[in-house]
mmCIF file of C-alpha atoms in Angstrom:
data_model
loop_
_atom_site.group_PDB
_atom_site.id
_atom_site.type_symbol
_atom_site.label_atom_id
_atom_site.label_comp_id
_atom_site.label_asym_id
_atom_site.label_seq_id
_atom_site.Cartn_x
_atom_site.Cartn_y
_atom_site.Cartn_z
ATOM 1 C CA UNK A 1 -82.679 -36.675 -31.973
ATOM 2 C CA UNK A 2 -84.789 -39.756 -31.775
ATOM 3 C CA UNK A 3 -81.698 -41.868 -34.145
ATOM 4 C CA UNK A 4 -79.261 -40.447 -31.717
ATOM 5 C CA UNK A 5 -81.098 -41.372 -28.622
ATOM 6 C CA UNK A 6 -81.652 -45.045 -29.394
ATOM 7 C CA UNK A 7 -77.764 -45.391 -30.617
ATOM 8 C CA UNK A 8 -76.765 -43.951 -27.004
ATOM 9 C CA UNK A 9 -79.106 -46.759 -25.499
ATOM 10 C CA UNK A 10 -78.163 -49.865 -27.606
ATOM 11 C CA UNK A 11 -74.239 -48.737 -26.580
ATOM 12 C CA UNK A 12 -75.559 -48.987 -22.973
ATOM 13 C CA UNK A 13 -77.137 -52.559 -23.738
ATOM 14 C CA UNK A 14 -73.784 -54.209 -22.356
ATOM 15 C CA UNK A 15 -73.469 -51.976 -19.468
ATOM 16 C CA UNK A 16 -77.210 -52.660 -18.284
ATOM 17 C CA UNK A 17 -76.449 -56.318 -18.468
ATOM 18 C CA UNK A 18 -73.877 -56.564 -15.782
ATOM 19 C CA UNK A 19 -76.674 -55.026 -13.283
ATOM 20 C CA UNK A 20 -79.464 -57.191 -13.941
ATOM 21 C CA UNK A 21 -80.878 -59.591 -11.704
ATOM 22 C CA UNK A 22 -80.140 -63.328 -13.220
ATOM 23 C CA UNK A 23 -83.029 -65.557 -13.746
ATOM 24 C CA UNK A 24 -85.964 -62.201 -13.750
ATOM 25 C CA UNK A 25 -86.905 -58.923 -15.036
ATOM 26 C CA UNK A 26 -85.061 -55.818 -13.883
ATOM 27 C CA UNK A 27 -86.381 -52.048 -13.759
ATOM 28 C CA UNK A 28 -84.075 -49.918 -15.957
ATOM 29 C CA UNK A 29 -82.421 -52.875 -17.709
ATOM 30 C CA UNK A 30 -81.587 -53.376 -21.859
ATOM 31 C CA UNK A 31 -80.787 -55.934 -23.263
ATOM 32 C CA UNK A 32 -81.091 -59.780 -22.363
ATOM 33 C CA UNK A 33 -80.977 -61.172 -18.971
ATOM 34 C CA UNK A 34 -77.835 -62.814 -17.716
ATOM 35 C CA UNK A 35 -76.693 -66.300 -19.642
ATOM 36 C CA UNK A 36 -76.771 -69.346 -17.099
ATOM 37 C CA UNK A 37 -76.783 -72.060 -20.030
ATOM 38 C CA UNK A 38 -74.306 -72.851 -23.058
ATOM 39 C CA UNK A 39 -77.492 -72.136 -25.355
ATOM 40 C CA UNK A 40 -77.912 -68.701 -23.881
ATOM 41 C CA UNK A 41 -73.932 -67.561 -24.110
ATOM 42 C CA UNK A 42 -73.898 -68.551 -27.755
ATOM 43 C CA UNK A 43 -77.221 -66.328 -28.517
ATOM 44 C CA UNK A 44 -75.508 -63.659 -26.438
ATOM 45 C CA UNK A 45 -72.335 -63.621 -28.079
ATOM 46 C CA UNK A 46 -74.418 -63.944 -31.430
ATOM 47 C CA UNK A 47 -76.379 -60.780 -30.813
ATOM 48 C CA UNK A 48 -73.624 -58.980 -29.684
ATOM 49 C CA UNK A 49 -72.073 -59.830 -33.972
ATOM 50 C CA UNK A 50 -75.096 -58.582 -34.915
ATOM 51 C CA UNK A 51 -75.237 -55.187 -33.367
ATOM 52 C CA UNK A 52 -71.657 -54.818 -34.916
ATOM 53 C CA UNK A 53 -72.918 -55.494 -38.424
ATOM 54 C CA UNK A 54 -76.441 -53.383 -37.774
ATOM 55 C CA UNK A 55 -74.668 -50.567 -36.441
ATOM 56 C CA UNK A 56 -72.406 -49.468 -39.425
ATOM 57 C CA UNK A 57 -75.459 -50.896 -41.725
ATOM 58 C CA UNK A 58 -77.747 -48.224 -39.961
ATOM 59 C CA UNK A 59 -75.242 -45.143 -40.130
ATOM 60 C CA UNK A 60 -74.833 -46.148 -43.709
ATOM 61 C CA UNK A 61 -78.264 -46.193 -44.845
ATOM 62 C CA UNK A 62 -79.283 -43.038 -42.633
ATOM 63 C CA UNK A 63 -76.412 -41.190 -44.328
ATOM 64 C CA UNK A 64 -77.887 -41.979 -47.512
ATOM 65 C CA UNK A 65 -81.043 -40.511 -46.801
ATOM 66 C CA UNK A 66 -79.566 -37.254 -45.328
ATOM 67 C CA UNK A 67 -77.734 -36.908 -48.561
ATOM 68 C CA UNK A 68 -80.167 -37.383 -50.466
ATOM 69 C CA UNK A 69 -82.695 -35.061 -48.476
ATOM 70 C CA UNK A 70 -79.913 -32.705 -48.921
ATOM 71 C CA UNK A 71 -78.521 -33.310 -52.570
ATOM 72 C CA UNK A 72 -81.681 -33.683 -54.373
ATOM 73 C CA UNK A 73 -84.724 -31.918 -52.523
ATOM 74 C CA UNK A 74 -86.878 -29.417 -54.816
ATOM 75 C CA UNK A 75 -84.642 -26.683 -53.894
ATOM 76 C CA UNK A 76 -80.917 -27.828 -54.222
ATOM 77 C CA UNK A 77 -82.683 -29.714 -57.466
ATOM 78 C CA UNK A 78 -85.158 -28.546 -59.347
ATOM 79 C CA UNK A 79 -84.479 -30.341 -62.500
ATOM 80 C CA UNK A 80 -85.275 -33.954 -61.522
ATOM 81 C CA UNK A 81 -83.669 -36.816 -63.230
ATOM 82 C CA UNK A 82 -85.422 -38.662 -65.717
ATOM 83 C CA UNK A 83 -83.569 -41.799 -65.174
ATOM 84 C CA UNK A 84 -84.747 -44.956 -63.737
ATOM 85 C CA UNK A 85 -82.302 -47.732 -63.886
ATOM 86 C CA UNK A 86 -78.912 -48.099 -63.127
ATOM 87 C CA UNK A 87 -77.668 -51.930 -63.585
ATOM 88 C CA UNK A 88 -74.381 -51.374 -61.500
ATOM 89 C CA UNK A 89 -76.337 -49.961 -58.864
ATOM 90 C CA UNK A 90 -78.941 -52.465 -59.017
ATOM 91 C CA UNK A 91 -76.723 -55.267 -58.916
ATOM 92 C CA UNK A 92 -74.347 -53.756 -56.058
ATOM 93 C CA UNK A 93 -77.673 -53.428 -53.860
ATOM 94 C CA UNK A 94 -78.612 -57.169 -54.183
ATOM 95 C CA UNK A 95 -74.960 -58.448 -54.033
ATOM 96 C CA UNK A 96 -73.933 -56.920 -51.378
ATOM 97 C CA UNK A 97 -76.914 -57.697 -48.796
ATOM 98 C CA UNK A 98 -76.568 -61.396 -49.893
ATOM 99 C CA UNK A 99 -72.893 -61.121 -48.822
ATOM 100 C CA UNK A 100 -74.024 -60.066 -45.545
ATOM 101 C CA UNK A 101 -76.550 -62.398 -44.650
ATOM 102 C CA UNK A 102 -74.115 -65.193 -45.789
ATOM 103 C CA UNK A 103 -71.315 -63.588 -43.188
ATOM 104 C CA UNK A 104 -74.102 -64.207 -40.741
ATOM 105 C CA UNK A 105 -75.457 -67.933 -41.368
ATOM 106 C CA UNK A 106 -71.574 -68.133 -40.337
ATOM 107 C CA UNK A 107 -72.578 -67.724 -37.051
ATOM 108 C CA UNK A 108 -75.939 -68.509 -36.827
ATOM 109 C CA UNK A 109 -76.357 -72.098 -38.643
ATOM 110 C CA UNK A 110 -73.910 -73.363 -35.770
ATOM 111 C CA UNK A 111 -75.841 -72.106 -32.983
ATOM 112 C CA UNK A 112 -79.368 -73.346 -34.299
ATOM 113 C CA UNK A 113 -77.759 -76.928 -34.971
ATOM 114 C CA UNK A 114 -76.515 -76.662 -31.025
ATOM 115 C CA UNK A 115 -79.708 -75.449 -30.080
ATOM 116 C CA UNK A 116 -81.774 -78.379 -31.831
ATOM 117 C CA UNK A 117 -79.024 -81.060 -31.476
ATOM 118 C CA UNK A 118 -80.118 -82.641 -28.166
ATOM 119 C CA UNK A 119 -77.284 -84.107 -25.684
ATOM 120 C CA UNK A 120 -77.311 -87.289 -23.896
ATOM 121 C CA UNK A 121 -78.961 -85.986 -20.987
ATOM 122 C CA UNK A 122 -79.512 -87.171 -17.352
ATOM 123 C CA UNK A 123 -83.679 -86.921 -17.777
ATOM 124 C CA UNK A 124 -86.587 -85.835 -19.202
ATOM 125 C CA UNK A 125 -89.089 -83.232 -17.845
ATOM 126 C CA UNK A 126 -92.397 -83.445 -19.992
ATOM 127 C CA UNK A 127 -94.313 -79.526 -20.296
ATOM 128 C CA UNK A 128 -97.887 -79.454 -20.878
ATOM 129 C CA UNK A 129 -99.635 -76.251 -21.703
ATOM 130 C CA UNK A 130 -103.510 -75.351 -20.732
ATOM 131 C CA UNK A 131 -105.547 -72.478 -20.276
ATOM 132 C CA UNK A 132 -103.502 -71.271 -18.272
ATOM 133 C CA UNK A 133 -101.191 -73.093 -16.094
ATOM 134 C CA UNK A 134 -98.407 -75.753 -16.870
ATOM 135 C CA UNK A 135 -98.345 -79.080 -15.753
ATOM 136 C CA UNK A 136 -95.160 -80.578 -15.652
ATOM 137 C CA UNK A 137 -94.256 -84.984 -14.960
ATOM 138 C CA UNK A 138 -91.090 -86.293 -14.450
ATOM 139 C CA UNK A 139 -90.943 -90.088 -16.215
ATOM 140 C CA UNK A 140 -87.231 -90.983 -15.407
ATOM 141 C CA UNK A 141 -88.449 -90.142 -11.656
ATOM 142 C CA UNK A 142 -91.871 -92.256 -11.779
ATOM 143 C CA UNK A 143 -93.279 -88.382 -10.745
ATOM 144 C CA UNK A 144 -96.742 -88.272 -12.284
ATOM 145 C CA UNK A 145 -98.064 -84.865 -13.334
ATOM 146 C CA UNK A 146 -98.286 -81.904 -11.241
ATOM 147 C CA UNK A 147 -99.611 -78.446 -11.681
ATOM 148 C CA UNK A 148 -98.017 -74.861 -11.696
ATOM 149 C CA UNK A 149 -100.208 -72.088 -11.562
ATOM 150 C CA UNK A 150 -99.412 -68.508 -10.990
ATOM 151 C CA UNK A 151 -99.411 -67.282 -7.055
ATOM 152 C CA UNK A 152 -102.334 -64.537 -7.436
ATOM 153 C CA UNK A 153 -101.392 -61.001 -6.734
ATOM 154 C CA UNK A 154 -103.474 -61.096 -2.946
ATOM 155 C CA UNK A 155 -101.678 -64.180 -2.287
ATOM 156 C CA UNK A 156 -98.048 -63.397 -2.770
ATOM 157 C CA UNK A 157 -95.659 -63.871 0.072
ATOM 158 C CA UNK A 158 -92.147 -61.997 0.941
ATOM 159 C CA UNK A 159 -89.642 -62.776 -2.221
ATOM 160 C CA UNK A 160 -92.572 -63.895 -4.027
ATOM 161 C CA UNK A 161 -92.928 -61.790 -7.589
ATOM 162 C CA UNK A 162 -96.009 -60.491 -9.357
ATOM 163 C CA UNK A 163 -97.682 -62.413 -12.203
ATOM 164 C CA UNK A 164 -93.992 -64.936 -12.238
ATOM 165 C CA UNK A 165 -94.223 -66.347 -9.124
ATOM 166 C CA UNK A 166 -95.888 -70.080 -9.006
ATOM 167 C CA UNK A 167 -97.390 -72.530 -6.544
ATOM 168 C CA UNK A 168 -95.307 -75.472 -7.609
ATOM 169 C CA UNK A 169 -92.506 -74.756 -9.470
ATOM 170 C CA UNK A 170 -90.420 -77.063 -11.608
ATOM 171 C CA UNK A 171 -86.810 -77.889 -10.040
ATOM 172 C CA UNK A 172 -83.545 -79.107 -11.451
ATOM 173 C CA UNK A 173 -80.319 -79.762 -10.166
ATOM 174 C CA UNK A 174 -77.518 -77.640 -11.125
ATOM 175 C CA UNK A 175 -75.437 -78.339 -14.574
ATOM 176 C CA UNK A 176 -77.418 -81.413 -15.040
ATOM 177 C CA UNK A 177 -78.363 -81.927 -18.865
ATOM 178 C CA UNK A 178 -82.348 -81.730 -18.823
ATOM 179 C CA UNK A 179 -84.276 -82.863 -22.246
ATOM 180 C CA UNK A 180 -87.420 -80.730 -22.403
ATOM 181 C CA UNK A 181 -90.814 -81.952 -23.624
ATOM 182 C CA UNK A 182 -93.484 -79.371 -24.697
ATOM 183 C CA UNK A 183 -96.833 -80.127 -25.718
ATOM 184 C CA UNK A 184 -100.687 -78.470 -25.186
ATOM 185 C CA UNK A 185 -103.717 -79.754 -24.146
ATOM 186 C CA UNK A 186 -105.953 -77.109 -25.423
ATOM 187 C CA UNK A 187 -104.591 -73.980 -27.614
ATOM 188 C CA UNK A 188 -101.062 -73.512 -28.565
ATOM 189 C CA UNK A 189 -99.095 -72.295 -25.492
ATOM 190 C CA UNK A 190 -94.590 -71.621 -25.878
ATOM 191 C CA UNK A 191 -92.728 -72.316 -22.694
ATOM 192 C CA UNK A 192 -89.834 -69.651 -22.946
ATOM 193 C CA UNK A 193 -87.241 -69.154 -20.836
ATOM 194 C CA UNK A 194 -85.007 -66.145 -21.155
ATOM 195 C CA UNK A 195 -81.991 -66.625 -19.035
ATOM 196 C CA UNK A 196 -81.950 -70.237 -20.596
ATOM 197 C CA UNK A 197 -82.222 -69.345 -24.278
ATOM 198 C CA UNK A 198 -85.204 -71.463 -24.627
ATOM 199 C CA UNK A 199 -88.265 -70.948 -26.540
ATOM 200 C CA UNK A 200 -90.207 -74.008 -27.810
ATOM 201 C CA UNK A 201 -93.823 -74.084 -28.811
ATOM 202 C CA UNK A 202 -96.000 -76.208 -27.385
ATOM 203 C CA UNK A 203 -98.591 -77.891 -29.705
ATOM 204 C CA UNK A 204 -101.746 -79.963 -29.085
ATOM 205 C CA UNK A 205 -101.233 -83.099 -30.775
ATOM 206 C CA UNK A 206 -97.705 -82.993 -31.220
ATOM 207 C CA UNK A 207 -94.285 -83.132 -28.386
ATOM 208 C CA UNK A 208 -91.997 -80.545 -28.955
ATOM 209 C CA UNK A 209 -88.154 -80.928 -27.800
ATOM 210 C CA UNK A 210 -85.722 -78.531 -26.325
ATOM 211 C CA UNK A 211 -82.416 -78.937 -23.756
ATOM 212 C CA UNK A 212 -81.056 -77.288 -21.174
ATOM 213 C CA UNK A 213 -78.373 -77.284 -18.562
ATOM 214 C CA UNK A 214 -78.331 -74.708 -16.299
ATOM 215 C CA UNK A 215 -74.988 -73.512 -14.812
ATOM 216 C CA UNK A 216 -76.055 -71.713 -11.822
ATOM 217 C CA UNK A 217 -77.905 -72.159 -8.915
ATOM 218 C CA UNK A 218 -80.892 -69.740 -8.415
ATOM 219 C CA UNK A 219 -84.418 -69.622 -9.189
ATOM 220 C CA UNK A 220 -85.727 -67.997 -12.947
ATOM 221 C CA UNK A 221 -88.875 -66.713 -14.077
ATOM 222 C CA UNK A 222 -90.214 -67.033 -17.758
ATOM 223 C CA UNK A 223 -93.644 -66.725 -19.400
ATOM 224 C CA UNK A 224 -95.883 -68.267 -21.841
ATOM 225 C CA UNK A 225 -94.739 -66.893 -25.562
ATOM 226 C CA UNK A 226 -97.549 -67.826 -27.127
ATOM 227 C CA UNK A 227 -101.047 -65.457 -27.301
ATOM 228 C CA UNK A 228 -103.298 -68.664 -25.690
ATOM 229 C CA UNK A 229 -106.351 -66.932 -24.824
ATOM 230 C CA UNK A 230 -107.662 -63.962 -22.684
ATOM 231 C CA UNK A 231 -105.339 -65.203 -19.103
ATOM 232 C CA UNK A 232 -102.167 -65.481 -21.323
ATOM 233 C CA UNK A 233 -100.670 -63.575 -19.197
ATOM 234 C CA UNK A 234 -101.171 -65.197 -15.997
ATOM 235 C CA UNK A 235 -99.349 -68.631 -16.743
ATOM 236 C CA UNK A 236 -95.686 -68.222 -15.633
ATOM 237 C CA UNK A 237 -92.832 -70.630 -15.147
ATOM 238 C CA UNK A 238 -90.800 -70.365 -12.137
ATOM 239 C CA UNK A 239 -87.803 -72.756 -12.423
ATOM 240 C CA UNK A 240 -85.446 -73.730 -9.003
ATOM 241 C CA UNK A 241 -81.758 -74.391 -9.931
ATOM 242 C CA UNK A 242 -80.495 -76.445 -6.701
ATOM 243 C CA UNK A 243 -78.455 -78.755 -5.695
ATOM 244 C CA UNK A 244 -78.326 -82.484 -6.524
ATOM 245 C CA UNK A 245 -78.973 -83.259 -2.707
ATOM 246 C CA UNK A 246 -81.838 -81.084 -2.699
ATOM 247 C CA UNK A 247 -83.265 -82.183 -5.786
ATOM 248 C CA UNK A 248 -83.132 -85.582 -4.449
ATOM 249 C CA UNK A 249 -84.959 -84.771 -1.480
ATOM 250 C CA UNK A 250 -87.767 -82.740 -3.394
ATOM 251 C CA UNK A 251 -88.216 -85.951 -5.404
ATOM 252 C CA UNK A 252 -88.466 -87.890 -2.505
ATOM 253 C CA UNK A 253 -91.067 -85.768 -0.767
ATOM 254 C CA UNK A 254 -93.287 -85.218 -3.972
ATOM 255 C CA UNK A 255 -93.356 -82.533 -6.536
ATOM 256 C CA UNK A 256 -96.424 -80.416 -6.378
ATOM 257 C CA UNK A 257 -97.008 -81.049 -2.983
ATOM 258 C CA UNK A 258 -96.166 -78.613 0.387
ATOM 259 C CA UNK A 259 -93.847 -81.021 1.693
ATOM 260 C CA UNK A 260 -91.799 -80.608 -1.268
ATOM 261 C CA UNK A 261 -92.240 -76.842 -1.361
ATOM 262 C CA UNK A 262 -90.690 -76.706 2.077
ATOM 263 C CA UNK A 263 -87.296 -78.840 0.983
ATOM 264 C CA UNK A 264 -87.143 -75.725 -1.577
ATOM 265 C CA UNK A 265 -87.918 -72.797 0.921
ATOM 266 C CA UNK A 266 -85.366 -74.307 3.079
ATOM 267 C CA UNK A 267 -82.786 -74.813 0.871
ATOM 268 C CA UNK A 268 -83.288 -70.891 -0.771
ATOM 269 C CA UNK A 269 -83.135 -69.427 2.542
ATOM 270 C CA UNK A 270 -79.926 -71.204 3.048
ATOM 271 C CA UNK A 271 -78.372 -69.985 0.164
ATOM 272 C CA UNK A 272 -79.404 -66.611 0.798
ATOM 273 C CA UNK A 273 -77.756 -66.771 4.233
ATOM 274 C CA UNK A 274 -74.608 -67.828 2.543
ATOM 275 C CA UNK A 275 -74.460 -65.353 0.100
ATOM 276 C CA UNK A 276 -75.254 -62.858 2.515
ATOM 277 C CA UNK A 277 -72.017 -63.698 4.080
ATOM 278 C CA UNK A 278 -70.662 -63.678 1.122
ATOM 279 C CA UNK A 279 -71.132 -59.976 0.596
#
């Protein structure tokens, strides 16, 4: 009942998806959130060839075991073999899941050469881990550091989330190529992403790179990946997807500062006016 329940949920996976929220966690929903980056689509479309190799792997193996539950209990059998090799056998069950995990370097060797492969891109954003915030600097903008923390719980105002939201948040403009620096100050943090399809460890010591262009505006929510110590928990990254006007202007008035934060408030709540006419 349990085999049958989790097969009716992974075939729901793709359903779930079209009703989550982009860019943040959604009650009831499977599966990954929405793509907004080229990295993201390919490790969509990647899992999705997976589930249709796991899937006839899994009925396969679990119709083994019912057959031989069936075939060869005490019962059905009670002279057991004495036999305990079978070279065709034994060769057919090392051949055969080589052959598969060839089939699927197919697909994945491409995708982790686009994933490390970095484009030209338009800037840089440096990421520095510590217990427990991010501070993020912008060097092709001459914007020294600035800190994110997470917006406590008391403190959280209307559209504001629980333990994602942040005081400063990192901003981009929309489809611009961003190269991504990670390191740590202190313990070994990992500034994921989800919607982006980035993951990348950040070390003390050592600068970690990643890329990203996102393809929608919109604001998205990932965590630290990375057990860092006992607030692990509590250092989120909130990331605003705008427009290259509004970028501008939040570069102009000052990352990490409220002046800034209220080029971003203004330009969200226009947006949500105009989608609101949208619908």
């Amino acid at each position: 009942m349990r085999f049958l329940t989790a097969l009716v949920l992974t075939w729901t996976t793709a359903a779930a998806g079209a009703l989550a929220t982009p860019g943040q966690p959604t009650d009831g929903h499977l599966g990954f959130q929405p793509a907004v980056t080229p990295i993201m689509e390919r490790v969509t479309s990647f899992h999705n060839i997976l589930l249709w190799i796991i899937i006839p792997i899994t009925l396969f193996v679990m119709g083994l075991l019912l057959w031989v539950m069936i075939r060869y209990n005490r019962k059905a059998n009670p002279q057991a073999s004495k036999n305990s090799h079978n070279t065709l056998l034994e060769v057919v069950w090392t051949a055969v899941p080589v052959m598969i995990l060839i089939v699927i370097s197919v697909f994945s060797f491409p995708l982790l050469y686009f994933q490390d492969e970095i484009p030209e891109a338009d800037f840089t954003i440096k990421a520095t881990g510590y217990q427990w915030y991010w501070g993020y600097e912008y060097p092709d903008h001459e914007v020294p550091q600035y800190i994110s923390t997470m917006v406590a719980e008391e403190d959280l105002s209307e559209g504001q989330l629980r333990n994602l939201s942040v005081d400063y948040p990192l901003v981009v403009p929309v489809d611009a190529v961003v190269r991504l620096q990670v390191t740590a100050a202190d313990v070994i943090h990992n500034w994921a992403m989800p919607s982006f399809g980035t993951k990348m460890d950040a070390i003390p010591g050592r600068i970690n790179e990643a890329w990203f262009q996102v393809s929608e505006e919109g604001t998205y929510y990932g965590q630290c990946s990375e057990l860092c110590g006992i607030r692990h928990a509590f250092m989120p990254i909130e990331v605003h997807v705008v427009s290259q006007d509004t970028f501008d202007a939040w570069v102009e008035a000052g990352p990490g500062s409220d002046e800034a934060n209220a080029v971003i408030a203004e330009y969200s709540a226009a947006r949500e006016t105009r989608l609101a006419q949208l619908d």
